[in-house]
mmCIF file of C-alpha atoms in Angstrom:
data_model
loop_
_atom_site.group_PDB
_atom_site.id
_atom_site.type_symbol
_atom_site.label_atom_id
_atom_site.label_comp_id
_atom_site.label_asym_id
_atom_site.label_seq_id
_atom_site.Cartn_x
_atom_site.Cartn_y
_atom_site.Cartn_z
ATOM 1 C CA MET A 1 75.140 83.518 103.761
ATOM 2 C CA ALA A 2 75.444 83.850 99.764
ATOM 3 C CA ALA A 3 78.829 84.589 98.478
ATOM 4 C CA THR A 4 79.431 87.894 96.743
ATOM 5 C CA VAL A 5 81.169 87.851 93.282
ATOM 6 C CA VAL A 6 83.285 90.770 92.285
ATOM 7 C CA THR A 7 84.378 91.031 88.754
ATOM 8 C CA LEU A 8 87.010 93.481 88.024
ATOM 9 C CA LYS A 9 86.373 95.717 84.825
ATOM 10 C CA MET A 10 89.786 95.895 83.538
ATOM 11 C CA ARG A 11 90.627 97.603 80.397
ATOM 12 C CA MET A 12 93.877 98.082 78.398
ATOM 13 C CA ILE A 13 94.850 101.675 78.178
ATOM 14 C CA PRO A 14 95.685 101.988 74.313
ATOM 15 C CA THR A 15 96.946 105.554 74.975
ATOM 16 C CA VAL A 16 99.656 104.205 76.955
ATOM 17 C CA TYR A 17 100.905 102.184 74.255
ATOM 18 C CA ALA A 18 100.087 104.435 71.340
ATOM 19 C CA MET A 19 100.567 107.779 73.046
ATOM 20 C CA ALA A 20 99.250 110.774 71.126
ATOM 21 C CA SER A 21 100.918 113.143 73.542
ATOM 22 C CA SER A 22 104.689 113.464 73.797
ATOM 23 C CA SER A 23 104.833 115.459 77.142
ATOM 24 C CA PRO A 24 107.320 114.452 79.695
ATOM 25 C CA GLU A 25 104.534 113.610 82.105
ATOM 26 C CA SER A 26 102.754 111.327 79.535
ATOM 27 C CA TYR A 27 106.127 109.598 78.831
ATOM 28 C CA PHE A 28 106.558 109.231 82.688
ATOM 29 C CA VAL A 29 103.163 107.561 82.983
ATOM 30 C CA LYS A 30 103.774 105.409 79.983
ATOM 31 C CA LYS A 31 107.194 104.256 81.185
ATOM 32 C CA THR A 32 106.039 103.717 84.792
ATOM 33 C CA ILE A 33 103.224 101.495 83.776
ATOM 34 C CA ALA A 34 105.405 99.426 81.263
ATOM 35 C CA SER A 35 108.156 99.063 83.665
ATOM 36 C CA HIS A 36 106.273 97.546 86.650
ATOM 37 C CA GLN A 37 103.815 94.708 87.175
ATOM 38 C CA THR A 38 101.735 96.731 89.666
ATOM 39 C CA VAL A 39 101.561 100.471 89.784
ATOM 40 C CA ILE A 40 99.630 102.796 92.150
ATOM 41 C CA PHE A 41 99.415 106.474 91.637
ATOM 42 C CA SER A 42 98.738 107.754 95.054
ATOM 43 C CA LYS A 43 98.944 110.867 97.428
ATOM 44 C CA SER A 44 100.664 110.219 100.790
ATOM 45 C CA TYR A 45 97.974 111.851 102.814
ATOM 46 C CA CYS A 46 95.010 110.236 101.210
ATOM 47 C CA ALA A 47 93.194 107.487 103.294
ATOM 48 C CA TYR A 48 91.669 105.818 100.146
ATOM 49 C CA CYS A 49 95.172 105.571 98.873
ATOM 50 C CA GLU A 50 96.379 104.016 102.193
ATOM 51 C CA ALA A 51 93.639 101.437 101.944
ATOM 52 C CA ALA A 52 94.492 100.405 98.438
ATOM 53 C CA LYS A 53 98.162 100.020 99.170
ATOM 54 C CA ALA A 54 97.195 98.044 102.358
ATOM 55 C CA VAL A 55 95.564 95.142 100.190
ATOM 56 C CA PHE A 56 98.806 94.760 98.472
ATOM 57 C CA LYS A 57 100.743 94.665 101.709
ATOM 58 C CA ASP A 58 98.347 91.923 102.893
ATOM 59 C CA LEU A 59 98.918 89.987 99.578
ATOM 60 C CA HIS A 60 102.714 90.349 100.225
ATOM 61 C CA LYS A 61 103.182 92.085 96.897
ATOM 62 C CA VAL A 62 104.966 95.373 96.721
ATOM 63 C CA PRO A 63 103.561 97.781 94.096
ATOM 64 C CA TYR A 64 105.574 100.516 92.515
ATOM 65 C CA VAL A 65 103.841 103.684 94.152
ATOM 66 C CA VAL A 66 104.035 107.090 92.709
ATOM 67 C CA GLU A 67 103.174 109.580 95.501
ATOM 68 C CA LEU A 68 102.015 112.492 93.348
ATOM 69 C CA ASP A 69 102.003 115.054 96.250
ATOM 70 C CA GLN A 70 105.720 114.400 96.765
ATOM 71 C CA ARG A 71 106.803 115.309 93.269
ATOM 72 C CA ASP A 72 107.129 118.848 91.841
ATOM 73 C CA ASP A 73 105.472 117.481 88.546
ATOM 74 C CA GLY A 74 102.793 115.398 90.430
ATOM 75 C CA SER A 75 99.868 117.644 89.324
ATOM 76 C CA ALA A 76 100.933 117.327 85.672
ATOM 77 C CA ILE A 77 101.324 113.639 86.031
ATOM 78 C CA GLN A 78 98.014 113.392 87.592
ATOM 79 C CA ASP A 79 96.670 115.142 84.570
ATOM 80 C CA ALA A 80 98.450 113.024 82.214
ATOM 81 C CA LEU A 81 97.262 109.910 84.010
ATOM 82 C CA SER A 82 93.707 111.153 83.961
ATOM 83 C CA ALA A 83 93.845 111.290 80.149
ATOM 84 C CA PHE A 84 94.799 107.620 80.139
ATOM 85 C CA VAL A 85 92.341 106.103 82.729
ATOM 86 C CA GLY A 86 89.513 108.572 82.399
ATOM 87 C CA ARG A 87 89.561 109.588 86.167
ATOM 88 C CA HIS A 88 91.325 112.295 87.934
ATOM 89 C CA THR A 89 91.130 110.869 91.531
ATOM 90 C CA VAL A 90 93.582 108.781 93.342
ATOM 91 C CA PRO A 91 94.440 106.123 93.881
ATOM 92 C CA GLN A 92 94.613 104.587 90.458
ATOM 93 C CA VAL A 93 95.703 101.014 90.422
ATOM 94 C CA LEU A 94 97.300 99.291 87.220
ATOM 95 C CA ILE A 95 98.432 95.790 86.807
ATOM 96 C CA ASP A 96 100.224 94.272 83.791
ATOM 97 C CA GLY A 97 99.433 97.570 81.880
ATOM 98 C CA LYS A 98 95.636 97.308 82.506
ATOM 99 C CA TYR A 99 93.666 99.954 84.536
ATOM 100 C CA ILE A 100 92.201 98.130 87.517
ATOM 101 C CA SER A 101 90.376 100.513 89.630
ATOM 102 C CA GLY A 102 90.512 102.931 92.619
ATOM 103 C CA SER A 103 90.375 102.077 96.283
ATOM 104 C CA ASP A 104 86.949 100.656 96.598
ATOM 105 C CA ASP A 105 87.131 98.200 93.717
ATOM 106 C CA SER A 106 90.618 97.154 94.768
ATOM 107 C CA ILE A 107 89.444 96.242 98.268
ATOM 108 C CA GLU A 108 86.215 94.444 97.123
ATOM 109 C CA ALA A 109 88.463 92.482 94.525
ATOM 110 C CA TYR A 110 90.969 91.610 97.442
ATOM 111 C CA LYS A 111 88.081 90.383 99.532
ATOM 112 C CA SER A 112 86.821 88.171 96.681
ATOM 113 C CA GLY A 113 90.000 86.694 95.885
ATOM 114 C CA GLU A 114 90.030 88.216 92.350
ATOM 115 C CA LEU A 115 92.945 90.615 93.105
ATOM 116 C CA GLY A 116 95.145 87.626 94.194
ATOM 117 C CA LYS A 117 94.217 85.695 91.148
ATOM 118 C CA LEU A 118 95.159 88.543 88.969
ATOM 119 C CA LEU A 119 98.511 88.833 90.729
ATOM 120 C CA GLY A 120 99.071 85.156 90.213
ATOM 121 C CA ILE A 121 98.817 84.239 93.926
ATOM 122 C CA LYS A 122 97.843 80.703 94.332
ATOM 123 C CA GLU A 123 95.538 79.827 97.444
#
């Protein structure tokens, strides 16, 4: 059986570090991403979000999770996040200030070992 290689298409989010918008929600997104190695913007009822969070649990890494549906400003934060990552869906996974992906890419990266390498986990 041939091995499958998954390459994450990470990209820095320059707008996080040079924010044009000074809204409280944009500031929250910027501060959250800068303050934590791994951040997942999620909704508590979303199966895709649960799947993305599960790979971090399997790796024994605890991401900082923002449950947008449990915040009064969650919709506005999701809009601000969308301006940064270019997607309005959840989950959105960021590691070391870089946009990683949503659920499917996170799971594939986990299965290939790429996610573990990115998090500094030695095999």
